[in-house]
Short mmCIF file of C-alpha atoms in Angstrom, two decimals:
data_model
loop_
_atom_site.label_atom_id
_atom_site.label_comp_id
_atom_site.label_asym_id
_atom_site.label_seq_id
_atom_site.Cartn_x
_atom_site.Cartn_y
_atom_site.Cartn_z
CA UNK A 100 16.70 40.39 -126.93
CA UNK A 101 17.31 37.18 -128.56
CA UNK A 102 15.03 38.80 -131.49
CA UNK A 103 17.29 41.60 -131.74
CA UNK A 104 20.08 39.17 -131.83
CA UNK A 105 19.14 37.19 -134.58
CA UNK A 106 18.42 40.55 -136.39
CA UNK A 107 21.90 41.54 -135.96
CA UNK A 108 23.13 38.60 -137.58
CA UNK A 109 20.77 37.84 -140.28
CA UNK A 110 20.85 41.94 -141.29
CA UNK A 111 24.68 41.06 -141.88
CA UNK A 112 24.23 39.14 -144.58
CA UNK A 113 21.37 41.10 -146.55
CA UNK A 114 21.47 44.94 -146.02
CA UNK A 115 18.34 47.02 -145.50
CA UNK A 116 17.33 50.44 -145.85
CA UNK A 117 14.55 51.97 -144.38
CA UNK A 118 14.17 55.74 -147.24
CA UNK A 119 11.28 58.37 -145.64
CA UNK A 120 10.22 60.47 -148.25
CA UNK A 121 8.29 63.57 -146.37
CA UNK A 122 6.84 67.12 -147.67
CA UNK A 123 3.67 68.78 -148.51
CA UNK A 124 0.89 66.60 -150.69
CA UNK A 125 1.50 67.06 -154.66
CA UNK A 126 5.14 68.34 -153.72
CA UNK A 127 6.35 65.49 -155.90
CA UNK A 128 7.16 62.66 -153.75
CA UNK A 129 5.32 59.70 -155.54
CA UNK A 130 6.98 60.77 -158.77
CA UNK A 131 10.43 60.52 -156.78
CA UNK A 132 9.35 57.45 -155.29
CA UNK A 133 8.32 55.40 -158.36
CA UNK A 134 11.81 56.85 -160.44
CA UNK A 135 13.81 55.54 -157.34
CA UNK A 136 11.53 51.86 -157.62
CA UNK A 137 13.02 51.97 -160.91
CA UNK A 138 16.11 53.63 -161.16
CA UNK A 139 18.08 51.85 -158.32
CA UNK A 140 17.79 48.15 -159.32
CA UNK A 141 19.06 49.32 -162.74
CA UNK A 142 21.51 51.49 -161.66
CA UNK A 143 22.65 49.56 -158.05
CA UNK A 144 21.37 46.05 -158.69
CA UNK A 145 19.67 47.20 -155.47
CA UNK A 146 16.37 45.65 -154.21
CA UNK A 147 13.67 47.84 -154.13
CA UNK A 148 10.04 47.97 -152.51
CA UNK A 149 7.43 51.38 -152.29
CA UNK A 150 5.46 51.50 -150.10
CA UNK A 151 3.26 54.28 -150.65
CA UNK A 152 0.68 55.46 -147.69
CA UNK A 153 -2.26 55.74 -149.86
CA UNK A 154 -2.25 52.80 -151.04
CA UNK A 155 -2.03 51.10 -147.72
CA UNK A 156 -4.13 52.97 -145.83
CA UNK A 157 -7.47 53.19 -146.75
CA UNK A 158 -9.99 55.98 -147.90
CA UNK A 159 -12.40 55.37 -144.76
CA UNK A 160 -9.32 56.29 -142.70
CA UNK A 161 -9.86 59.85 -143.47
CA UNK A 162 -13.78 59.82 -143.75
CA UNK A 163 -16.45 61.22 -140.68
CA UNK A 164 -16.92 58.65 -138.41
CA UNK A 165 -17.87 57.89 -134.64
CA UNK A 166 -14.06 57.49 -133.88
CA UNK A 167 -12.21 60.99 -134.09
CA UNK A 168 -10.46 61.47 -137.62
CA UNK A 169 -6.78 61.98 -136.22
CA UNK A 170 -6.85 58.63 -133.60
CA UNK A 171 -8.25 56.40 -136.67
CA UNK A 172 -5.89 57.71 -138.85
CA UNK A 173 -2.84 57.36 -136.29
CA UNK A 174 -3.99 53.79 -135.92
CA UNK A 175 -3.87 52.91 -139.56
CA UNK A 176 -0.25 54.47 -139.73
CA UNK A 177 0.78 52.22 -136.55
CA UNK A 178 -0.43 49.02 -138.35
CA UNK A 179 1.49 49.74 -141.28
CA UNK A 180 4.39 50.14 -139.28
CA UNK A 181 3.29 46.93 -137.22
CA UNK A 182 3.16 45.38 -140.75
CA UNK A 183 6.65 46.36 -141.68
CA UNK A 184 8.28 45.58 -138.80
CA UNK A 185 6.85 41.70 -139.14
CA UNK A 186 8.12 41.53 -142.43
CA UNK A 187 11.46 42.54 -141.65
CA UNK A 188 11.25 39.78 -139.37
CA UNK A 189 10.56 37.58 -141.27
CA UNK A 190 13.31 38.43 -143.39
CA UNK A 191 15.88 38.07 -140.72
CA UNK A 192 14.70 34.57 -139.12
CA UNK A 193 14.18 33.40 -142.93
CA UNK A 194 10.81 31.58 -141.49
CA UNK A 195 6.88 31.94 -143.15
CA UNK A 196 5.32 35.45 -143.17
CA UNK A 197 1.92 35.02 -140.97
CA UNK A 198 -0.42 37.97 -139.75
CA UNK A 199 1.32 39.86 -137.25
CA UNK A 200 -0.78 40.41 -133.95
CA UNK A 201 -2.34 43.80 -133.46
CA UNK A 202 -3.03 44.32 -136.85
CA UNK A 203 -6.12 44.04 -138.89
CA UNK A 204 -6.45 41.20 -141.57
CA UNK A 205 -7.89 43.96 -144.01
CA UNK A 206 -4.38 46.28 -143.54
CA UNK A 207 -2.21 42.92 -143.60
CA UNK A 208 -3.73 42.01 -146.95
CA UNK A 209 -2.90 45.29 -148.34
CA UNK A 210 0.68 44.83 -147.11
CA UNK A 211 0.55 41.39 -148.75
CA UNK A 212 -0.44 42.45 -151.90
CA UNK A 213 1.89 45.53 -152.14
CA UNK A 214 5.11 43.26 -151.80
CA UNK A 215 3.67 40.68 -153.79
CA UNK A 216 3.45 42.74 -156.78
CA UNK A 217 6.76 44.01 -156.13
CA UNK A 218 8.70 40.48 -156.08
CA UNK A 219 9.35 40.33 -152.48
CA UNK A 220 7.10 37.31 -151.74
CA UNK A 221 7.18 33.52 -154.05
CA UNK A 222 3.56 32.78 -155.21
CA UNK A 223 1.65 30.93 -152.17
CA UNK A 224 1.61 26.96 -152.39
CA UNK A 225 -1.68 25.40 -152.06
CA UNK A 226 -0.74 23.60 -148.38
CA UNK A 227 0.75 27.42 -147.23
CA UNK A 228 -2.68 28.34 -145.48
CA UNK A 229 -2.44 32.10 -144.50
CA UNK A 230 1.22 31.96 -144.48
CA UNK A 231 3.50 33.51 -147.26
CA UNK A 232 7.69 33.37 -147.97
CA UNK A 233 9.80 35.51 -149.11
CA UNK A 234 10.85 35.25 -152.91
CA UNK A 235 14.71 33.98 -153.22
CA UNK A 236 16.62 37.11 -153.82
CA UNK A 237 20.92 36.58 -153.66
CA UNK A 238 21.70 37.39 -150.27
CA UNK A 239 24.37 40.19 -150.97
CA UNK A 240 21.70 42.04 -153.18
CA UNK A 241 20.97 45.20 -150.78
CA UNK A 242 17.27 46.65 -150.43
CA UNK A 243 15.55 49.28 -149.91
CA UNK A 244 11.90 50.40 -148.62
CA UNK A 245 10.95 52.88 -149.57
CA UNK A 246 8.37 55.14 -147.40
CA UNK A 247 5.84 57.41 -149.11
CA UNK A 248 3.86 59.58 -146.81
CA UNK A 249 3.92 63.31 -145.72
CA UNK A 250 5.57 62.49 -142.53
CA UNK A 251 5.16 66.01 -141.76
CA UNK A 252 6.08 65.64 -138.21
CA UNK A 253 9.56 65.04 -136.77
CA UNK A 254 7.93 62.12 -134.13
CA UNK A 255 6.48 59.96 -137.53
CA UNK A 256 9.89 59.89 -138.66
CA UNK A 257 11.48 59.12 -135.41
CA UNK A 258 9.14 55.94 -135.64
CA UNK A 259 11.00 54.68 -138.60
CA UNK A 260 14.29 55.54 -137.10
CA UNK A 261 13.55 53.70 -133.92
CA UNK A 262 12.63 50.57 -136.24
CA UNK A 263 15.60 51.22 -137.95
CA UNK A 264 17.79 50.91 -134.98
CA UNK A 265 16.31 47.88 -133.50
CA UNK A 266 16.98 45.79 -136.61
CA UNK A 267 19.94 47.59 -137.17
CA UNK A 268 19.38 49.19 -140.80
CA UNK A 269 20.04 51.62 -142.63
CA UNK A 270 18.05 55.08 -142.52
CA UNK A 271 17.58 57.89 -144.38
CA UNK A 272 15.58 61.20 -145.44
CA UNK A 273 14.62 63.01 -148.05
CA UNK A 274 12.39 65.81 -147.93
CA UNK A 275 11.04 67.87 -150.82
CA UNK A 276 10.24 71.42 -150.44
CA UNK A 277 7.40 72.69 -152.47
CA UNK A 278 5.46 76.26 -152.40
CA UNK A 279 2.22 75.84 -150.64
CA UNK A 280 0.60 77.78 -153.93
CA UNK A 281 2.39 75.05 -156.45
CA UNK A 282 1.35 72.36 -154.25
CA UNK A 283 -2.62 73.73 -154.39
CA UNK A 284 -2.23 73.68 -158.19
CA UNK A 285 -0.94 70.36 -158.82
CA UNK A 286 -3.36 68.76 -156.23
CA UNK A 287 -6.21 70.20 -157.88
CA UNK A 288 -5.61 69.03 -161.17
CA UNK A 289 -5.36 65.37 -159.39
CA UNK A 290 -8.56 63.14 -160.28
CA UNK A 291 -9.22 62.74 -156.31
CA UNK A 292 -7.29 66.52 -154.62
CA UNK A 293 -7.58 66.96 -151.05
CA UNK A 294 -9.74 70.07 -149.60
CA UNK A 295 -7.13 72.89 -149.99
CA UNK A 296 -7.52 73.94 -146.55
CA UNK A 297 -6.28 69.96 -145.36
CA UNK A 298 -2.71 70.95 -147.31
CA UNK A 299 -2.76 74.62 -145.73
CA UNK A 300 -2.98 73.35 -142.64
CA UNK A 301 -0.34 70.76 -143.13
CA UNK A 302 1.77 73.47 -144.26
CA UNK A 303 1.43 75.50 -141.15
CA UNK A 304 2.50 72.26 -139.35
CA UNK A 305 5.49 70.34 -141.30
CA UNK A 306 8.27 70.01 -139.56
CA UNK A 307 12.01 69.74 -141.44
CA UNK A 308 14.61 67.67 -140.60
CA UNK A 309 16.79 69.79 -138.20
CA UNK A 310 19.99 68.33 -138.61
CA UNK A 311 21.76 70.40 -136.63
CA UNK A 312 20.21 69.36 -133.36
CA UNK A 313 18.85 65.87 -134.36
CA UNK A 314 21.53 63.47 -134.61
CA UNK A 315 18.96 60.89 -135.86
CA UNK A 316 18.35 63.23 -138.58
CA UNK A 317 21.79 63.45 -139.88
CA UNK A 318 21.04 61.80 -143.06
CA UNK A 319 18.86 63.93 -144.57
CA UNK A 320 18.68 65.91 -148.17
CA UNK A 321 16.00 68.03 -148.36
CA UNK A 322 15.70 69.16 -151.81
CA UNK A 323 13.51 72.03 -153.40
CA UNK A 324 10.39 70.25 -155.54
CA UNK A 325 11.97 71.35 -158.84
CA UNK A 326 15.46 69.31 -157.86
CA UNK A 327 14.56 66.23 -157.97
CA UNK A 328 15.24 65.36 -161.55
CA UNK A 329 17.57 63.14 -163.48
CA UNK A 330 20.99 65.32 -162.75
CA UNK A 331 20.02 65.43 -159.17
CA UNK A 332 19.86 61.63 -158.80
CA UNK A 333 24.01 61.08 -158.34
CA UNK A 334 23.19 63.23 -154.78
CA UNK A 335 20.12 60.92 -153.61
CA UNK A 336 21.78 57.81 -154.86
CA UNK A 337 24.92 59.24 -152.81
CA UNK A 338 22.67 59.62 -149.91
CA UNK A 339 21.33 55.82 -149.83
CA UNK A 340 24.67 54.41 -150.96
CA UNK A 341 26.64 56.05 -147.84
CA UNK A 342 24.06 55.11 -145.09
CA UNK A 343 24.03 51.68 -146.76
CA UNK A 344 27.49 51.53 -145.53
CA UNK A 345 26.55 53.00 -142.25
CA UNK A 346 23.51 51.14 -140.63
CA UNK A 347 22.16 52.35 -137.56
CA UNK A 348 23.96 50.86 -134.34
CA UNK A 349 21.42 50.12 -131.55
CA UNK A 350 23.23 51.89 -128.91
CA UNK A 351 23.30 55.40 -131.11
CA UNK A 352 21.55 57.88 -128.89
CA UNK A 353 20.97 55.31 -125.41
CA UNK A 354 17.18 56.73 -125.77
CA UNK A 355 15.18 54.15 -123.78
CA UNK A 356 14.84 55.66 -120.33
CA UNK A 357 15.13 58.65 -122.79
CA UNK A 358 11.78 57.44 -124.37
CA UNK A 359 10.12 56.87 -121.29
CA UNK A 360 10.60 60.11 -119.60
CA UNK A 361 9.59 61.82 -122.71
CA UNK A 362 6.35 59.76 -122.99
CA UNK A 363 5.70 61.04 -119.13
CA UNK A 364 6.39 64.41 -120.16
CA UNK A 365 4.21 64.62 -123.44
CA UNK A 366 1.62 62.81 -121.18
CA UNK A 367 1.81 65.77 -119.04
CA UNK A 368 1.89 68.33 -121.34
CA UNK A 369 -1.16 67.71 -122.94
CA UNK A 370 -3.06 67.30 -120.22
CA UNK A 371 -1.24 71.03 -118.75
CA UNK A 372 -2.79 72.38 -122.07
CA UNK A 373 -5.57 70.20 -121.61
CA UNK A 374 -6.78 72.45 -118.68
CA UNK A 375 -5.73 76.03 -119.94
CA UNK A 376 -7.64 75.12 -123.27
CA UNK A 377 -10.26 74.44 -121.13
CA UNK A 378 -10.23 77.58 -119.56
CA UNK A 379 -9.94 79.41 -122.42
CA UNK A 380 -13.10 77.73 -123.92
CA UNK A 381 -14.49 78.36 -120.67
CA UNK A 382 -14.06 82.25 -120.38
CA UNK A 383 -14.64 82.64 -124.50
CA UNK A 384 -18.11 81.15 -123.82
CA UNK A 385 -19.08 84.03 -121.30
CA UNK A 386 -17.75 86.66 -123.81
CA UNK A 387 -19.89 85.51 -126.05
CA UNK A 388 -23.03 84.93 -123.84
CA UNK A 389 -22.42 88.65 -122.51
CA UNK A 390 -22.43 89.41 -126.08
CA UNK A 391 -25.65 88.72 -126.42
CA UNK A 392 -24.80 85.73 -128.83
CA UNK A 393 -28.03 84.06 -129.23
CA UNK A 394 -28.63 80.86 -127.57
CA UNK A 395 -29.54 78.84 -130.49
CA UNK A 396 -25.52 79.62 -131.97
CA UNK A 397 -23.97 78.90 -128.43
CA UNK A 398 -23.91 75.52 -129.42
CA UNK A 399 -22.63 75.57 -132.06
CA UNK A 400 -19.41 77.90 -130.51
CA UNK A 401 -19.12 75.53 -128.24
CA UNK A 402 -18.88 72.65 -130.64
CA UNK A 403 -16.77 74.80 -133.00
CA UNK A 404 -14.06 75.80 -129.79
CA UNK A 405 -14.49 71.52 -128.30
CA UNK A 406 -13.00 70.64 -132.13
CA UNK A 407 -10.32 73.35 -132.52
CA UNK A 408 -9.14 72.39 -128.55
CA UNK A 409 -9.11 68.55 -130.07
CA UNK A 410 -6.99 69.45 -133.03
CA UNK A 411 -4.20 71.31 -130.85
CA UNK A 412 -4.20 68.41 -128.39
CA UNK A 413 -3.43 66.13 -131.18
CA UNK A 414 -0.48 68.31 -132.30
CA UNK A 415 0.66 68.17 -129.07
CA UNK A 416 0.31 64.49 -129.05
CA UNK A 417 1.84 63.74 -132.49
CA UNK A 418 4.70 65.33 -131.15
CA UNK A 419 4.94 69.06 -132.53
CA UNK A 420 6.48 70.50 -129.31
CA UNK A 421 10.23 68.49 -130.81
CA UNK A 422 10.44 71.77 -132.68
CA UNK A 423 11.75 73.67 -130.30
CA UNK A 424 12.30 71.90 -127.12
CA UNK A 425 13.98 75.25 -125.56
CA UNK A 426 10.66 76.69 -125.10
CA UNK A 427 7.40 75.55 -123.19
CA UNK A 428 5.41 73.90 -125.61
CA UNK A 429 2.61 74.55 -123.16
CA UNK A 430 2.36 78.06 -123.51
CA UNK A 431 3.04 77.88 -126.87
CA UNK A 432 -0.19 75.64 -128.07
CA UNK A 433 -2.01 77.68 -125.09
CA UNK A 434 -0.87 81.02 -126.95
CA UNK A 435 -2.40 79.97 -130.39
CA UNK A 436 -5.32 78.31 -129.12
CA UNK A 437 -6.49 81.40 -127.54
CA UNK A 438 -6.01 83.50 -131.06
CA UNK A 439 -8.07 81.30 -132.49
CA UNK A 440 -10.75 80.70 -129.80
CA UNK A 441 -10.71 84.40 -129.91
CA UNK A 442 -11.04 84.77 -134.01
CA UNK A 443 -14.08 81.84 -133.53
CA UNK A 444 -15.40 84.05 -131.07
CA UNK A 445 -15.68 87.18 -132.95
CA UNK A 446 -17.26 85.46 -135.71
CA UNK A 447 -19.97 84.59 -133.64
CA UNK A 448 -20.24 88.41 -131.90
CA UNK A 449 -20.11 89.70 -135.10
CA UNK A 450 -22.83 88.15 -136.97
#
């Protein structure tokens, strides 16, 4: 409390933004993101930091390993966050910038380094040790952060709203719509493209701001890929300038206990679908075994139905289900998972 407290003050003198940028891979957010690093201290004699995913989190995050992909990869994304947070704690209590607890000294030294070499922190004296401080910057001088990712689901971007509202900042959203097709094509002309299958899945999964029925997501533009160039920079500059003016209060929505009994509720929905998936899996292997799959494939069905099940859990975890909270997100994942347990199934039958 007495953190939050100090926040309230010290964010009264300098104002933050927190900007999510969100859509598809290659739909043209890095491009945005690098015009805005540029654009808004020249145009607004606004502060401005990127801080792009991929460049924070690193490439083993996404590589085979004994941990499963999705919980490494959530991690990394939490320390990031862990690492933002600090820093915008630092900037409030005006003290040293130290390691923050809970996060790795490898993913604190890439946090380091990004703000460094974007003039937020004053080259480290000799005595400093592993502390840094924040460059002087004039204390009216707004700025911005702003966050690179896909962000394809509503609950990442609630994460950044909550941090917003705890500090009391400023947030916003802008999400670019791009054809799935268009998005292939300019990812495989990259130097290092992702699988196409990884962006058609992501595709199948993103999540737009509804803000109709999200008041969190109230400031939001989504704009089509092709919109984002220099005539449609008044309305994104419009965007940041007006929620600049409007920070987030920390009694907008009262979530806490609202928080909580979600948690207990996603807690229980997975493990709801936890047990039909299981069943499913259960009854798809005696299909199979009646159809005379051979033993040596069983296996591998099995192995092939264990990973799908994992990958619909994690959906359910990462928070998919916000969609549409008016239906049962239970017999929803249920309902797909059993398609494509089924489709798996066939495969095998049919060989």
């Amino acid at each position: 409390e007495a953190l939050a407290m100090e926040a309230r003050a010290a964010c009264g003198r300098r104002r933050v933004g927190l900007c999510v940028l969100c859509g598809l891979p290659a739909a043209g957010k890095s491009s945005l993101a690098r015009g805005l690093r540029l654009l808004l201290p020249r145009r607004r004699r606004w502060d401005c930091a990127l801080l792009a995913y991929d460049e924070l989190i690193p490439p083993e995050a996404f590589a085979p390993g004994l941990v499963p992909l999705p919980s490494r990869w959530k991690s990394h994304r939490q320390e990031v966050l862990r690492c933002l947070e600090h820093f915008l704690q630092a900037l409030t209590s005006g003290g040293p910038l130290s390691a923050p607890a809970g996060c790795s000294e490898a993913a604190w030294e890439r946090f380091i380094a990004c703000c460094r070499g974007q003039g937020l922190l004053s080259s480290p004296a000799p005595e400093a040790g592993d502390c840094h401080y924040l460059a002087n910057a004039a204390a009216s001088r707004p700025l911005y952060f702003i966050l690179d990712d896909n962000f394809y689901y509503q609950s990442m971007r609630y994460e950044v709203y909550q941090l917003a509202r705890k500090y009391s900042l400023s947030f916003c959203q802008i999400f670019l719509e791009c054809p799935l097709e268009q998005c292939l094509q300019r990812n495989r002309l990259r130097s290092d493209p992702l699988p196409d299958e990884t962006i058609s899945q992501m595709a199948r999964k993103i999540e737009m701001p509804d803000l109709d029925n999200n008041a969190w997501e109230k400031n939001s533009l989504i704009l089509k890929s092709s919109e984002c160039a220099l005539e449609y920079n008044l309305q994104i500059i419009d965007l940041l300038a007006n929620v600049l003016e409007n920070p987030v209060k920390q009694n907008e929505e009262n979530t806490e206990q609202k928080e909580v009994d979600r948690a207990i509720c996603s807690a229980s929905t997975v493990h709801q679908a936890d047990k039909t998936c299981r069943r499913i899996i259960s009854q798809a292997m005696k299909d199979a075994k009646d159809k005379n799959v051979h033993p040596s494939e069983m296996k591998s069905l099995a192995e092939e139905l264990n990973k799908l099940k994992a990958e619909f859990l994690e959906d359910l975890r990462q928070g998919s289900h916000l969609k549409s909270q008016s239906s049962d997100p239970v017999t929803s994942v249920t309902s797909s998972f059993q398609y494509e347990a089924t489709t798996i199934v066939n495969k095998y039958i049919l060989r």
